[in-house]
CSV table of C-alpha atoms in Angstrom, one decimal:
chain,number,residue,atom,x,y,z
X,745,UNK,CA,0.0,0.0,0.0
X,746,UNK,CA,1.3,3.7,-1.0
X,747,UNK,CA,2.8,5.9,1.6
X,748,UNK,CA,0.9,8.9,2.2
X,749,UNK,CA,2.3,11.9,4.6
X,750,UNK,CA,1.6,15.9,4.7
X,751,UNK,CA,1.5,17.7,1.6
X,752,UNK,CA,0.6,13.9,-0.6
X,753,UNK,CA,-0.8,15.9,-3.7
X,754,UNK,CA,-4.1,14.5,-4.8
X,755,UNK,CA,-6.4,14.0,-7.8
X,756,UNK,CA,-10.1,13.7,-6.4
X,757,UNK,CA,-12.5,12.0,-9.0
X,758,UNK,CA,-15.8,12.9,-6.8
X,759,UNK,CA,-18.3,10.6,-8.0
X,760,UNK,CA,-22.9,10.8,-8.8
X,761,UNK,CA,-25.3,10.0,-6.5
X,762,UNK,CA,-27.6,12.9,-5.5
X,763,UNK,CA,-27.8,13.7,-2.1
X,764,UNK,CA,-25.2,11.0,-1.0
X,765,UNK,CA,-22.8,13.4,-2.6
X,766,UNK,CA,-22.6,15.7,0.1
X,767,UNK,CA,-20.6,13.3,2.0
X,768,UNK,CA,-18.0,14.7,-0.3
X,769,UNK,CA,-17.8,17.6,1.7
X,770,UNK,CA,-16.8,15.3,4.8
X,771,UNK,CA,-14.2,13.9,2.1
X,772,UNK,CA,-12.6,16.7,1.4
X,773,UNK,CA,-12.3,17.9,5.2
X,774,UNK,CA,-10.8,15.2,6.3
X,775,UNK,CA,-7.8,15.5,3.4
X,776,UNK,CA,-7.6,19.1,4.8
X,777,UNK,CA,-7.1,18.2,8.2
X,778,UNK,CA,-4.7,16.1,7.1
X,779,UNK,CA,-2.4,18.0,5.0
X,780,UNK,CA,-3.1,16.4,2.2
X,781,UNK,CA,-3.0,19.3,-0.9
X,782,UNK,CA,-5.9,18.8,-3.4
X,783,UNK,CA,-4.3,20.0,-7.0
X,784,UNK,CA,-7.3,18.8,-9.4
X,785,UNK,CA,-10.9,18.1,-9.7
X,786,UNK,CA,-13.0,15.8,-12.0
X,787,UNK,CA,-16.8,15.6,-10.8
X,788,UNK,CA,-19.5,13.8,-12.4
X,789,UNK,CA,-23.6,15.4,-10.9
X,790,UNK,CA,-23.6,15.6,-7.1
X,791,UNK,CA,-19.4,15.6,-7.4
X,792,UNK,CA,-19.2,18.3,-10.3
X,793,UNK,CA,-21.8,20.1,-8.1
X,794,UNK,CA,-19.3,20.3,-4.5
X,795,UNK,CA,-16.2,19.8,-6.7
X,796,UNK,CA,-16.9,23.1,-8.8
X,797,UNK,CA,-18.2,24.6,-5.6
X,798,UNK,CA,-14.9,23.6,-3.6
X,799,UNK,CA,-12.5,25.0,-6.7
X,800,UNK,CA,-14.3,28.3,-6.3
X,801,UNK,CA,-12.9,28.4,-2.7
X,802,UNK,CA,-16.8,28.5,-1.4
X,803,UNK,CA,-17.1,25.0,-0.1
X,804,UNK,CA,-17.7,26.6,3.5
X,805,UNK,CA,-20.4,29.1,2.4
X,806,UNK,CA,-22.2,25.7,1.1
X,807,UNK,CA,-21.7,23.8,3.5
X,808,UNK,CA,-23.2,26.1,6.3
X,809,UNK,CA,-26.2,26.6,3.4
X,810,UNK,CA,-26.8,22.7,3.1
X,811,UNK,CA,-26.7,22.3,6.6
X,812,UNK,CA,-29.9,24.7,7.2
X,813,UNK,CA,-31.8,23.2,4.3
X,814,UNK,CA,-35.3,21.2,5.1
X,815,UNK,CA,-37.9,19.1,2.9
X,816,UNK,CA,-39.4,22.2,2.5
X,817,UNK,CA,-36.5,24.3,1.4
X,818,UNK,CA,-35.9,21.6,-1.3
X,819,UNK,CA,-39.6,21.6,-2.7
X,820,UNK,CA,-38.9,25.4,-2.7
X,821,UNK,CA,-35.8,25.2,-5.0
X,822,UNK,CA,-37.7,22.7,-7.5
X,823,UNK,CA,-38.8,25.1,-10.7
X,824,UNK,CA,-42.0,22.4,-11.9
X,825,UNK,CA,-42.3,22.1,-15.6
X,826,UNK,CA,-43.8,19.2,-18.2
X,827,UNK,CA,-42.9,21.2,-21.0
X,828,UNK,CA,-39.8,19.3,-21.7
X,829,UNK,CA,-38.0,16.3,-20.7
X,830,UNK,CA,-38.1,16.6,-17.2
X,831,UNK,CA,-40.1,17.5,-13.8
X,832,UNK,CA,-37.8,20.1,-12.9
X,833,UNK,CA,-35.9,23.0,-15.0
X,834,UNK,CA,-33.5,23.7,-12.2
X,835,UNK,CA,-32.8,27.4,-13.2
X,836,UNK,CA,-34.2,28.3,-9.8
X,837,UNK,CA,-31.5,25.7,-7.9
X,838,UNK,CA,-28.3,26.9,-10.3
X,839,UNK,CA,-29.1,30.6,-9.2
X,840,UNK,CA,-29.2,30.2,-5.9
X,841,UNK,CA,-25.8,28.6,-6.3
X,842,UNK,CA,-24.6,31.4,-7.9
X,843,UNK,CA,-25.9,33.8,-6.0
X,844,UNK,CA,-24.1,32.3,-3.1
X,845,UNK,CA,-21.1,30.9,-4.7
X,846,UNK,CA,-21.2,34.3,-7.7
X,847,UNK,CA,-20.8,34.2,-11.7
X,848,UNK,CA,-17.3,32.1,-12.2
X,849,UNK,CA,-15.3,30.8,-15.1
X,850,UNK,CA,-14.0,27.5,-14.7
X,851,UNK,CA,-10.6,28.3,-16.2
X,852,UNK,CA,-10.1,31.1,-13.3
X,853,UNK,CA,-10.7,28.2,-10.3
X,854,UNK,CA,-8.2,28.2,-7.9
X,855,UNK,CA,-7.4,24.3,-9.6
X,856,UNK,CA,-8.0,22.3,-12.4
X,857,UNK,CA,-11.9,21.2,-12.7
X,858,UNK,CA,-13.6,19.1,-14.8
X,859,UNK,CA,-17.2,18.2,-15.0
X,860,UNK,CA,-18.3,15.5,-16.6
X,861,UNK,CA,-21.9,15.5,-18.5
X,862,UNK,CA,-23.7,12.8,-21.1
X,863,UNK,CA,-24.6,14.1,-24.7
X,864,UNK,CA,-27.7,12.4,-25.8
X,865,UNK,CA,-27.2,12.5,-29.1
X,866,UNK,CA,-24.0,11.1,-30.0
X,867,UNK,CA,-24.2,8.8,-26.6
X,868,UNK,CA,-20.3,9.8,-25.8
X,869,UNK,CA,-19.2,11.4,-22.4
X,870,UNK,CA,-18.7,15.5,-22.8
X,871,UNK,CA,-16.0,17.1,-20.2
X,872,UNK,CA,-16.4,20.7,-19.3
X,873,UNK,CA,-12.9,22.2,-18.2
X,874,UNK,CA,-13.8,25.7,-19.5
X,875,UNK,CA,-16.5,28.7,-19.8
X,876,UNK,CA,-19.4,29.1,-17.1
X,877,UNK,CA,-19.1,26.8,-13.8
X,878,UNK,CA,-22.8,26.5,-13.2
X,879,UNK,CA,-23.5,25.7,-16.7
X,880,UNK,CA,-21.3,23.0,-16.6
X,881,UNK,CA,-22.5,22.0,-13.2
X,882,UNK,CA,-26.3,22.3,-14.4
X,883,UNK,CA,-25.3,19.6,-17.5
X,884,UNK,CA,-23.6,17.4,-15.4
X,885,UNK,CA,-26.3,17.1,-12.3
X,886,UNK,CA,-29.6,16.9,-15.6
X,887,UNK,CA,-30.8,13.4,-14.0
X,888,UNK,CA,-33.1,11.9,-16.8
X,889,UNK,CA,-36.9,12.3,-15.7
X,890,UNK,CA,-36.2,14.3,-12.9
X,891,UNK,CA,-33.8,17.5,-14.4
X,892,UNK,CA,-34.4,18.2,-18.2
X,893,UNK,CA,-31.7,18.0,-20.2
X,894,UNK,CA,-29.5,21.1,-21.1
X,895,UNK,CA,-28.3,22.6,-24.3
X,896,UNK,CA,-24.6,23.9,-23.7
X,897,UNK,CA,-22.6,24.6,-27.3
X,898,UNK,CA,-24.8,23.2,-29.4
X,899,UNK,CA,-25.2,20.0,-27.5
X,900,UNK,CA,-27.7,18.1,-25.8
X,901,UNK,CA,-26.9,17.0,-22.1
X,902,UNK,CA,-28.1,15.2,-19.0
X,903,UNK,CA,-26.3,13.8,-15.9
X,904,UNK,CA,-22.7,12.3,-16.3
X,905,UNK,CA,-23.8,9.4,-14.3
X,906,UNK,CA,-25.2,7.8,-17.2
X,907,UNK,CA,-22.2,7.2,-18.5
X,908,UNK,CA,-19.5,7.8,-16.4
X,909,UNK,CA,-20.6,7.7,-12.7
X,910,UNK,CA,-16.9,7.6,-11.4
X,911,UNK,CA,-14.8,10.0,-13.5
X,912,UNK,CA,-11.4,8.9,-13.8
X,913,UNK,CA,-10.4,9.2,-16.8
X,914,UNK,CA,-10.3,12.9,-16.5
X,915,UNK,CA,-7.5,13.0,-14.1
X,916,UNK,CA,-5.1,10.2,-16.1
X,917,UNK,CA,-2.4,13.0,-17.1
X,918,UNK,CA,-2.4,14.7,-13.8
X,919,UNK,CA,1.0,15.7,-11.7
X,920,UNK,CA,-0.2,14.5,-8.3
X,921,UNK,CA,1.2,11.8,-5.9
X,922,UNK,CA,-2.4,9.7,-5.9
X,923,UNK,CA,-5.8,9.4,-7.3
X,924,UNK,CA,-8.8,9.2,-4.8
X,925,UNK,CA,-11.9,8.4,-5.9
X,926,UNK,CA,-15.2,8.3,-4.2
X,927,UNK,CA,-17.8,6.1,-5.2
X,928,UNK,CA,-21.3,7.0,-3.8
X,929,UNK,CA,-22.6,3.6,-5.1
X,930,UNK,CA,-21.0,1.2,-2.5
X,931,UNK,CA,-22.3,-2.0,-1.7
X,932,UNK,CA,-25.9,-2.0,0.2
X,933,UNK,CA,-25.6,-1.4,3.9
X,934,UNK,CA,-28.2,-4.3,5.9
X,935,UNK,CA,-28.7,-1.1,8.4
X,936,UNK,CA,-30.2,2.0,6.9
X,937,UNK,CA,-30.2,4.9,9.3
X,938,UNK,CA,-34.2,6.3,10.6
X,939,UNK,CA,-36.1,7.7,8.1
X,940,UNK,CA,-37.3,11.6,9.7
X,941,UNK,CA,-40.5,12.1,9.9
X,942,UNK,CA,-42.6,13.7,7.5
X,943,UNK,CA,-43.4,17.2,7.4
X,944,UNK,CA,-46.9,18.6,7.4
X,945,UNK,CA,-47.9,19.9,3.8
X,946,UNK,CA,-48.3,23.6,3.3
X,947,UNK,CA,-52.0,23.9,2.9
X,948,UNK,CA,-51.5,26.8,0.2
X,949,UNK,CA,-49.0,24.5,-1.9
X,950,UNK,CA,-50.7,24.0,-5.6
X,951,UNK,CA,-51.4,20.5,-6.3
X,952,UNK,CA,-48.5,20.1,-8.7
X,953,UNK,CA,-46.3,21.0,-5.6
X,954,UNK,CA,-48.2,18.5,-3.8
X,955,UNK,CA,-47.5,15.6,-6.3
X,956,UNK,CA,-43.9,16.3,-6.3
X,957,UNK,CA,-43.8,16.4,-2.5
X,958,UNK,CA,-45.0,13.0,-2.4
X,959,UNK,CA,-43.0,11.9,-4.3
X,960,UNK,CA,-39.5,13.2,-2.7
X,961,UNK,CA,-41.4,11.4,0.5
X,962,UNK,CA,-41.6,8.0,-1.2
X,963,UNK,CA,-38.5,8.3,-2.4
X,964,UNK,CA,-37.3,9.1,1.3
X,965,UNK,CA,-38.9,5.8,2.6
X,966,UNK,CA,-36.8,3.0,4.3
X,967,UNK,CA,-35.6,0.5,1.1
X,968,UNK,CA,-36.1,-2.7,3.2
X,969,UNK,CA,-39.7,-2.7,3.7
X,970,UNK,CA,-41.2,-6.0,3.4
X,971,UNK,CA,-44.3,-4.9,1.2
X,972,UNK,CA,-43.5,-3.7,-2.1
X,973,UNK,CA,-45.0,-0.2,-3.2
X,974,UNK,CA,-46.6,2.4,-5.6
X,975,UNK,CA,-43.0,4.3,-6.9
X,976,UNK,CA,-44.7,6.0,-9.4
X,977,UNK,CA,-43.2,6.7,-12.4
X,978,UNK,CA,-40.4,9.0,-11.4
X,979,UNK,CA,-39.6,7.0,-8.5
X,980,UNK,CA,-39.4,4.0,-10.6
X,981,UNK,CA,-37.0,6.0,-13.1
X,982,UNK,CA,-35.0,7.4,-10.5
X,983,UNK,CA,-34.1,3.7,-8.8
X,984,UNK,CA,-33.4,2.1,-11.8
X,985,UNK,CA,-30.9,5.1,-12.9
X,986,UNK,CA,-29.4,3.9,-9.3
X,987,UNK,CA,-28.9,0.5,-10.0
X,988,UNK,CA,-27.5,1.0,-13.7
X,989,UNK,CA,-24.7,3.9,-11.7
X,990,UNK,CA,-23.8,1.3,-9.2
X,991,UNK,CA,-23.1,-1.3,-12.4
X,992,UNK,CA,-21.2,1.1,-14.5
X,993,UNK,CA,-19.6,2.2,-11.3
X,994,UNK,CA,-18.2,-1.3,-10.8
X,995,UNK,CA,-17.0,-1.6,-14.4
X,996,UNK,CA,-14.8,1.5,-14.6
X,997,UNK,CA,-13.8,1.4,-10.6
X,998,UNK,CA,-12.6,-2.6,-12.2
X,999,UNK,CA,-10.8,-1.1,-15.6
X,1000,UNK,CA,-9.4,2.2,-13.9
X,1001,UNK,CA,-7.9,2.1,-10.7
X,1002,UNK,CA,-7.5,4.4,-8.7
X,1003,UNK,CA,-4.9,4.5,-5.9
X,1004,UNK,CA,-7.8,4.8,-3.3
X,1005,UNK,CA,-11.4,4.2,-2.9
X,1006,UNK,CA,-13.6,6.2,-0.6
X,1007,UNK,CA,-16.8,4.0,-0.8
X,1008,UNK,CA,-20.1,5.3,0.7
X,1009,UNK,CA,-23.2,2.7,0.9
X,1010,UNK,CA,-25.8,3.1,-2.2
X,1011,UNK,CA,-28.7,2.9,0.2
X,1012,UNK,CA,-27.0,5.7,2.8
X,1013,UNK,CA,-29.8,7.8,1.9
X,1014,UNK,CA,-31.7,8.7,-1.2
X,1015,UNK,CA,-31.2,10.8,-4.3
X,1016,UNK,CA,-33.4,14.0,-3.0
X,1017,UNK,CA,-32.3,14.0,1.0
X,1018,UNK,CA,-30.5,16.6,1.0
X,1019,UNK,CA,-32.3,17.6,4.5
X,1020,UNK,CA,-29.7,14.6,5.7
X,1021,UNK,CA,-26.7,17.1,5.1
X,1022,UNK,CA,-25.0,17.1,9.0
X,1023,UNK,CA,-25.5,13.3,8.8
X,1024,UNK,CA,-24.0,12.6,4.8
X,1025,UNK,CA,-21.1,15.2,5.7
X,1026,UNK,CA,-20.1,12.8,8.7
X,1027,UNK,CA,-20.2,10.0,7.0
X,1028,UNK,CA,-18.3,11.5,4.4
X,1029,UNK,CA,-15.7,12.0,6.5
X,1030,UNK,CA,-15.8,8.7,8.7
X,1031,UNK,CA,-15.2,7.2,5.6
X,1032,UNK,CA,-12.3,9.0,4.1
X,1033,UNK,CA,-11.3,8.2,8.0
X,1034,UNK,CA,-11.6,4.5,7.7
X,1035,UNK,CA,-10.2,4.3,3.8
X,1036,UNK,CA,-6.9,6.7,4.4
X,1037,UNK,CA,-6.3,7.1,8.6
X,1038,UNK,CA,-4.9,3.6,8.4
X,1039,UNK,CA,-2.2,3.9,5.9
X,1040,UNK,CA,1.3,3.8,7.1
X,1041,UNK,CA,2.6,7.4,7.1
X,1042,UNK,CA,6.5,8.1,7.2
């Protein structure tokens, strides 16, 4: 196993998997605290969301923002539409983000970034490491169904996931002493943490609103029940995009290497808790805890 120490130089591949991906922010604490120096970003969704964020140097004005958010904040942030391709537009979540994080160019990141994004028509992965950061963020975190696609230079594109749910590749020609990777579609933990209870609807909420906050709330129900249940069509969409991330996962994790693997349990929570932000951070960082605190430093 490879010697890590203060100032290892690191390549973080931060992989998709909605809200599990803000244990990424308990990831990159921990290499922090540890003097490990970050020197490039690749991001696919969830990772190109925090990774971007994190290269912007405003990780910590996130971070205390996540950390406040409730069911009700996120049905807030969700711009309805049926119009096209999806259930949400997400121009109303991408300005909040820049109104906290501001207007950025990738290229002027304090490191190398690289978000990763699927273009529909020509089924090939598309790697933004220039121009806008939240359009590039927006493309990569398009989940089909749920986010309709984007149209960035002339292309067509949804979530990275669907190709590329662990972005490796990205990083290959990088000067840095290792490659961490964290994969948000670990194997299935047998203990899934309480499920919070739900929050009383807001009588004034139009029905469309109400639809959609049903449906976060199936989605936010325990995975092991006995008795199977209505998903609805969304849900159904939205756990079988899980299952084919966690296969591709495998696959490239298998053909690509990296030097490390942060792992963090498929079922830790579902794709829309982001309410579970204190708890995903934590185990974020337990993790990178358990995967790097035991390797033999000089």
């Amino acid at each position: 196993m490879t010697e890590h120490g203060r100032g290892t130089t690191v390549s973080l591949v931060l992989g998709s998997g909605g809200a599990r991906g803000l244990a990424h922010i308990g990831v990159i604490r921990w290499l922090e605290e540890h003097g490990y120096q970050i020197r490039s970003i690749a991001g696919c969704s969830m990772g190109a969301l925090i990774g971007g964020i994190y290269a912007a140097g405003k990780l910590s004005e996130y971070e205390h923002w996540v950390r406040s958010i409730t069911r009700m904040d996120i049905m807030a942030l969700l711009d309805l539409t049926w119009d096209r391709g999806g259930l949400v537009r997400g121009d109303r979540l991408i300005d909040t983000l820049t109104n906290l994080v501001g207007n950025v160019l990738i290229e002027d990141l304090e490191l190398p970034f690289t978000a990763v994004a699927t273009d529909l028509e020509r089924q090939k992965e598309v790697w933004i490491n220039s121009g806008n950061l939240f359009d590039a963020i927006r493309a990569s975190i398009a989940i089909p169904l749920l986010f309709t696609p984007f149209r960035y230079r002339g292309l067509t594109l949804v979530d990275g996931g669907v190709l590329n749910p662990v972005p490796i590749a990205p990083t290959f020609h990088d000067d840095t002493d290792i490659t961490v990777a964290v994969n948000l579609n670990g194997p299935v933990l047998e203990e899934v943490a309480p499920v919070p209870e739900p929050v009383e609807a807001d009588p004034e909420a139009a029905p469309l609103h109400d639809r959609v906050g049903r449906f976060i709330q199936r989605l936010q129900q325990n995975k092991t029940e006995a008795r199977p249940r209505d998903w609805g069509a969304y849900g159904v969409a939205i756990q079988a995009f899980d299952s084919m991330q966690s296969s591709i996962a495998r696959q490239k994790l298998a053909a690509y290497p990296p030097d490390e693997i942060i792992e963090v349990s498929r079922n830790a929570c579902q794709m829309l808790e982001f309410n579970r932000a204190a708890e995903m951070i934590s185990l974020g960082y337990q993790k990178a805890e358990k995967c790097l605190g035991a390797i033999k430093r000089p």
